[in-house]
Coordinates of C-alpha atoms in Angstrom, one line a residue:
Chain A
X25 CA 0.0 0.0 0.0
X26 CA 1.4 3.4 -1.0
X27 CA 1.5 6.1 1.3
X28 CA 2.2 10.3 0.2
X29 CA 5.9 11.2 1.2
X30 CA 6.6 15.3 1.8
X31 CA 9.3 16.5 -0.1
X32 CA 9.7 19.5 1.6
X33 CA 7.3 22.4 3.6
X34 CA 8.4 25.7 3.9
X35 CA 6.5 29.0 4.4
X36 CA 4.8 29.7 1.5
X37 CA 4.5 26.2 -0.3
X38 CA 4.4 22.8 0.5
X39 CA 5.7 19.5 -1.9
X40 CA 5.0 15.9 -1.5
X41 CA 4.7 13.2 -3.9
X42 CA 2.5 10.5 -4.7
X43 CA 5.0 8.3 -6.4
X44 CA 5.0 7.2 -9.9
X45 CA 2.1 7.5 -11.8
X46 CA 1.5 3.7 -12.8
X47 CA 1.4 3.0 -9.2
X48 CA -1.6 4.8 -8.4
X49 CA -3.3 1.6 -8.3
X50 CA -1.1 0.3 -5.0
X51 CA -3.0 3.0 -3.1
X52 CA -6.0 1.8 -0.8
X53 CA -8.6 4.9 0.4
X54 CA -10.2 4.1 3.8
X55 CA -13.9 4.9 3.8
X56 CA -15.5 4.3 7.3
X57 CA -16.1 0.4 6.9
X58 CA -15.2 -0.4 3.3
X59 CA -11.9 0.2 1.2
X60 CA -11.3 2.3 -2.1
X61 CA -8.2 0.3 -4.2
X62 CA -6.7 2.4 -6.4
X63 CA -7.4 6.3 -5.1
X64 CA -5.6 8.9 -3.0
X65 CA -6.6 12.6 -1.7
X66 CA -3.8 14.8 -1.6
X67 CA -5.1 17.9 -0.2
X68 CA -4.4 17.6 3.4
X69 CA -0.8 16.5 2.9
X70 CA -0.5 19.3 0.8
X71 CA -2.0 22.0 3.0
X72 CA -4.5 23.4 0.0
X73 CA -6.8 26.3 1.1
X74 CA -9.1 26.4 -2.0
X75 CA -9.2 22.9 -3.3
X76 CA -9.4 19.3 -3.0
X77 CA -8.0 16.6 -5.1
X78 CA -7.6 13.0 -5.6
X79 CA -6.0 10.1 -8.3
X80 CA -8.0 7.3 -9.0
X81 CA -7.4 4.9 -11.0
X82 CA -9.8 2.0 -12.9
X83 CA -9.9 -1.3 -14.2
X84 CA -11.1 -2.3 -17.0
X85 CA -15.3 -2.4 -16.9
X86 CA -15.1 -0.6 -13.7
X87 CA -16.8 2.5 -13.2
X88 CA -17.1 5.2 -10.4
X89 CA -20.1 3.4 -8.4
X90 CA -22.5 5.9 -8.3
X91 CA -23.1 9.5 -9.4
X92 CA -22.9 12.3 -7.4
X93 CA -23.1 16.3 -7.4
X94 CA -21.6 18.4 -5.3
X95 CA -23.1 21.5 -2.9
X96 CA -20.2 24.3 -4.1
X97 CA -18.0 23.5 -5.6
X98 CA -16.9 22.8 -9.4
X99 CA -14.7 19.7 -10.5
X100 CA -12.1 19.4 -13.0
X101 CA -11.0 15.4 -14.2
X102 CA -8.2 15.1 -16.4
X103 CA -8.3 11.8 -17.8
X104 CA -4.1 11.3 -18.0
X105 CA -4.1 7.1 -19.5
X106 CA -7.0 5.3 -21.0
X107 CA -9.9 5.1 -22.3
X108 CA -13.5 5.1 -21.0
X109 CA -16.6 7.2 -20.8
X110 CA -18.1 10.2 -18.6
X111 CA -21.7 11.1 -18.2
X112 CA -23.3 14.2 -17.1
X113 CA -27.1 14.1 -16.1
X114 CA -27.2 11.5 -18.4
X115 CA -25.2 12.6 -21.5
X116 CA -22.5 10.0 -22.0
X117 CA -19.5 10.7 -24.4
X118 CA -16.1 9.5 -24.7
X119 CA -13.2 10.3 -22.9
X120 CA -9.1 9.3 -23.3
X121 CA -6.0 10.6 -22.5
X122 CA -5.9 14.1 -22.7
X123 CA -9.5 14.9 -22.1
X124 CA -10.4 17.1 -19.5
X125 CA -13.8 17.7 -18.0
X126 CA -15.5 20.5 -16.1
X127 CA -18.5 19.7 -13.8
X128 CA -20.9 22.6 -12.0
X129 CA -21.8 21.6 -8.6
X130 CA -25.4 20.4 -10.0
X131 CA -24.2 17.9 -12.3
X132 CA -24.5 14.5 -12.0
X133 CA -21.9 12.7 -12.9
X134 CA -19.8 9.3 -13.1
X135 CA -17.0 7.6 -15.3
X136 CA -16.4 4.4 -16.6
X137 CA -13.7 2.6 -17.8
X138 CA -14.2 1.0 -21.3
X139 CA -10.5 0.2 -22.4
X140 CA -8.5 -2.9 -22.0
X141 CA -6.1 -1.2 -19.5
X142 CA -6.0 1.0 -16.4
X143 CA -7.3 4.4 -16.1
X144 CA -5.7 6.6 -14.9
X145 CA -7.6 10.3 -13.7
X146 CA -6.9 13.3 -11.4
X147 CA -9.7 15.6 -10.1
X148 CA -9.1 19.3 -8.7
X149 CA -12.4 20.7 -7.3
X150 CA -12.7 24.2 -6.0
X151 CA -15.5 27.2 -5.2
X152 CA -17.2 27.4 -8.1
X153 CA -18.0 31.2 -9.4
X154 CA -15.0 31.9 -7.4
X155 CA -13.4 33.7 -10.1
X156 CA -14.7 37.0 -11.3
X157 CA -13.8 38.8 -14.7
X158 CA -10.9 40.1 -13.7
X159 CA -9.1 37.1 -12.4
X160 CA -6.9 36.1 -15.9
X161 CA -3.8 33.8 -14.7
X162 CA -2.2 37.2 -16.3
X163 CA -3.9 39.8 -14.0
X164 CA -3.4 37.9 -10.8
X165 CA 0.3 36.9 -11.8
X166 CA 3.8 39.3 -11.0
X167 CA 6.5 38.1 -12.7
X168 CA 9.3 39.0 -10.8
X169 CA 12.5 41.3 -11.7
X170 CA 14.8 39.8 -10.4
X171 CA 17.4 37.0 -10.9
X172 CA 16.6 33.6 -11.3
X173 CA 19.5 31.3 -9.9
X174 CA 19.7 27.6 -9.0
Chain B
X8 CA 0.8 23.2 -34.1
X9 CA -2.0 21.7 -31.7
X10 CA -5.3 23.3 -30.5
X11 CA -7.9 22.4 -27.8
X12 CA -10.4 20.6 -29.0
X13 CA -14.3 20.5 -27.1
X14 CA -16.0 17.3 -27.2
X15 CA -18.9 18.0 -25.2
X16 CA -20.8 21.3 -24.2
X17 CA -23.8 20.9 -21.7
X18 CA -25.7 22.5 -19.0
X19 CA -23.6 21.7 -16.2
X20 CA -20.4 20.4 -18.1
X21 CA -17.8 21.3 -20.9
X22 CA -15.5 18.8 -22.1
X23 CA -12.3 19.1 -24.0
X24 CA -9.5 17.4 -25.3
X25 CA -6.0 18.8 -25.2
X26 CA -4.5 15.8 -27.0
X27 CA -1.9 12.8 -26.0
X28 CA 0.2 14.3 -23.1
X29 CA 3.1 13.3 -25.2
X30 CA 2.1 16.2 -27.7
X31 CA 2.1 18.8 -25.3
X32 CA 5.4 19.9 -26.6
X33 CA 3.7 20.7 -30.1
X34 CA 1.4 23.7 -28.6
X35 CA 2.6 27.5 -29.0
X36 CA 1.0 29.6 -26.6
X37 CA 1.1 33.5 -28.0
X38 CA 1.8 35.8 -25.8
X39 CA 2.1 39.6 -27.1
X40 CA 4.8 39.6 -29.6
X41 CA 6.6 36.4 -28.1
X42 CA 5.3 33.0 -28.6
X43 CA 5.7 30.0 -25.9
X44 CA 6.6 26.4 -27.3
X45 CA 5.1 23.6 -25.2
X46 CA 2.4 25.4 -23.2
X47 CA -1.3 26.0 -23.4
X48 CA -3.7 27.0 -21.2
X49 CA -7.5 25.4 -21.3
X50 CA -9.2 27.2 -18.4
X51 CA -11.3 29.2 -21.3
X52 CA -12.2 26.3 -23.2
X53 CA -13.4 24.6 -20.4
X54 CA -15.5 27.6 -18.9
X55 CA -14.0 26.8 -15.4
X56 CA -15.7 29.4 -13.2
X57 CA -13.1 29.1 -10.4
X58 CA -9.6 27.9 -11.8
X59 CA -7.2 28.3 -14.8
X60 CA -5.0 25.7 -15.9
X61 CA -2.1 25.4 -18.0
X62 CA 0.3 22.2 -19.2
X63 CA 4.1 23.1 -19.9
X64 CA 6.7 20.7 -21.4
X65 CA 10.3 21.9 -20.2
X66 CA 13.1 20.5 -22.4
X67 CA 16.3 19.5 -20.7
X68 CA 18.0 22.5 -19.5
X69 CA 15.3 25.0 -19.4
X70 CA 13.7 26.4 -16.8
X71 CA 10.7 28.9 -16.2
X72 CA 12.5 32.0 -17.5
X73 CA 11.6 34.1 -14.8
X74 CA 10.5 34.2 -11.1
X75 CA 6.9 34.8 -10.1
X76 CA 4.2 35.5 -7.7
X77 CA 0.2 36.0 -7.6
X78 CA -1.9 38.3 -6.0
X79 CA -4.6 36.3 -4.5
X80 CA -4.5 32.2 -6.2
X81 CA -3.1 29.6 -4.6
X82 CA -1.3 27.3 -7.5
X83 CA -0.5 23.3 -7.7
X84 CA 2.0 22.2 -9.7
X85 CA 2.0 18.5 -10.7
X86 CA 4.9 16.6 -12.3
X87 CA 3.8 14.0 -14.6
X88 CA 7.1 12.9 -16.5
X89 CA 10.7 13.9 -16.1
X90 CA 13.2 15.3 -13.3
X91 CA 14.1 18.5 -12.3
X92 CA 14.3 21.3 -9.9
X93 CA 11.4 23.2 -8.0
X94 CA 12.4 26.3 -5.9
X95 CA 10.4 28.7 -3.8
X96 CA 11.8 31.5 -1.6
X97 CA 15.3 31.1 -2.3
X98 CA 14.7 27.3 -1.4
X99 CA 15.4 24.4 -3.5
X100 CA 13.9 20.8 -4.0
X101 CA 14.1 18.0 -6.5
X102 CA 10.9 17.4 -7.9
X103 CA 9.7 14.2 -10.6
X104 CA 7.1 11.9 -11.7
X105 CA 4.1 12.2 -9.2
X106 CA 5.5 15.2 -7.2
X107 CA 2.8 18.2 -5.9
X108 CA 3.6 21.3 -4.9
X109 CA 1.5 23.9 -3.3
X110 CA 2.4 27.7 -3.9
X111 CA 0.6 30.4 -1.8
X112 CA 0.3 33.7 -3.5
X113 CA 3.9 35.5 -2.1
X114 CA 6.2 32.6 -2.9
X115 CA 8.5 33.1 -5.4
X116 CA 8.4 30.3 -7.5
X117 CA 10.5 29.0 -10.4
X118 CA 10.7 25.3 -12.2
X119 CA 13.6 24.1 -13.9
X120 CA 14.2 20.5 -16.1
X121 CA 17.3 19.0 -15.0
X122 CA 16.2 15.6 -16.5
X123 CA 17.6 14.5 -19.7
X124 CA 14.1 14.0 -21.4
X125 CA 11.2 16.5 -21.4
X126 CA 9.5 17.5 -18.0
X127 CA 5.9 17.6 -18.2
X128 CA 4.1 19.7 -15.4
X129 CA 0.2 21.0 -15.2
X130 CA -0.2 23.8 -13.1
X131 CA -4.0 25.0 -11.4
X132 CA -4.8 27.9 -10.1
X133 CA -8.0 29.4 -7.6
X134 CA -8.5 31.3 -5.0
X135 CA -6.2 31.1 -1.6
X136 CA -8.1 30.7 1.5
X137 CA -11.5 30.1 -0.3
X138 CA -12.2 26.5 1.9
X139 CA -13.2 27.3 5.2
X140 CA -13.2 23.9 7.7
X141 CA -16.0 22.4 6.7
X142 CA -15.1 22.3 2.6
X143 CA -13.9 18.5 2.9
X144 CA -14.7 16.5 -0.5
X145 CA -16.8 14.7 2.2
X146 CA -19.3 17.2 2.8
X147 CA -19.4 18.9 -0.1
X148 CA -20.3 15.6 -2.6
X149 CA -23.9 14.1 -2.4
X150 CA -23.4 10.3 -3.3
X151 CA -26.9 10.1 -5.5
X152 CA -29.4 6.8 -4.5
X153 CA -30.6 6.8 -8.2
X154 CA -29.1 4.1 -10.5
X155 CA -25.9 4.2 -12.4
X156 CA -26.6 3.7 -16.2
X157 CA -24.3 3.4 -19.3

């Protein structure tokens, strides 16, 4: 079973790291009386103050269980190996590597795994509407002038 | 030269596809007269409402280019192939495969591939100090009793 290791905290920023990505599956989630194989939350190790997020990975013909929506916030899955399918309030469509998905809270969603090997995704979920028009990765960015050394 | 492509647009969802994570390194992101080789940004596409989100392919040697902060968003860096070099603050960390880092706005944050193939990273930003205690993935998510159809 695979644990997350800290690389290093410091003031402003924290780094830990799940170890290598086609050993997601090693990790077991506890959930009160049962067991998720193959799923791991980082947020906690990693101290976030505006999101959550989690690996999971499938086998073949397995899907997520059940749907579910969420109260606030909004949900990013980037599917990062594999092949399967997504469905929101009942629209399915196809989804491999690459694809990325955005949820709102009031979606009802789920994901399936429809390839011959493991799938592999990471979901990011935050306050939805949390951004307002002014909030480009451009406008909230300072790049710095100063030297960068190493 | 690769583009985002959208799969899906619903209600409470937009899907895209930014391609084989392999291919990263084909995108060109403009930016004013300069262009970027091996980055794009799909935070637009996907109509996020709380986060923007960017891949970046490094090759060997080269780093960010310049030192940065934000005003108010928290970032996440994840590492999904290659080695290199993370620093924040003055202080730095190796980083690789499955490593996370969490910036808060005032760190001063750089990335650097000192691998000898490409380093491929996605970065996420949102609003610092948006979860308040009771934002766990837990409470948030309804788990739906309706059945699961494909």
């Amino acid at each position: 079973m695979n644990t997350i290791e800290t690389i290093k905290d410091g003031k402003n920023y924290t780094a830990v790291t799940v170890g290598k990505l086609n050993e997601i599956k090693d990790y077991v989630l506890p959930l009160g009386e049962i067991e998720i194989p193959g799923k791991v939350f980082a947020g906690q190790a990693l101290h976030a103050t505006g999101s959550e997020l989690s690996f999971q990975t499938l086998v073949p013909g397995q899907d997520s269980g059940f749907l579910h929506t969420h109260k606030t916030h909004e949900e990013l899955y980037f599917i990062l190996k594999g092949e399967g399918e997504y469905q929101v309030d009942g629209d399915i469509f196809p989804i491999s590597e690459g694809s990325i998905i955005r949820v709102a809270p009031e979606g009802k969603r789920a994901l399936k795994n429809t390839g011959k090997g493991e799938l592999l995704m990471l979901c990011i979920q935050y306050k939805a509407n949390s951004f307002v028009e002014s909030d480009s990765p451009v406008s909230d960015g300072n790049i710095l002038n100063e030297p960068l050394k190493w």
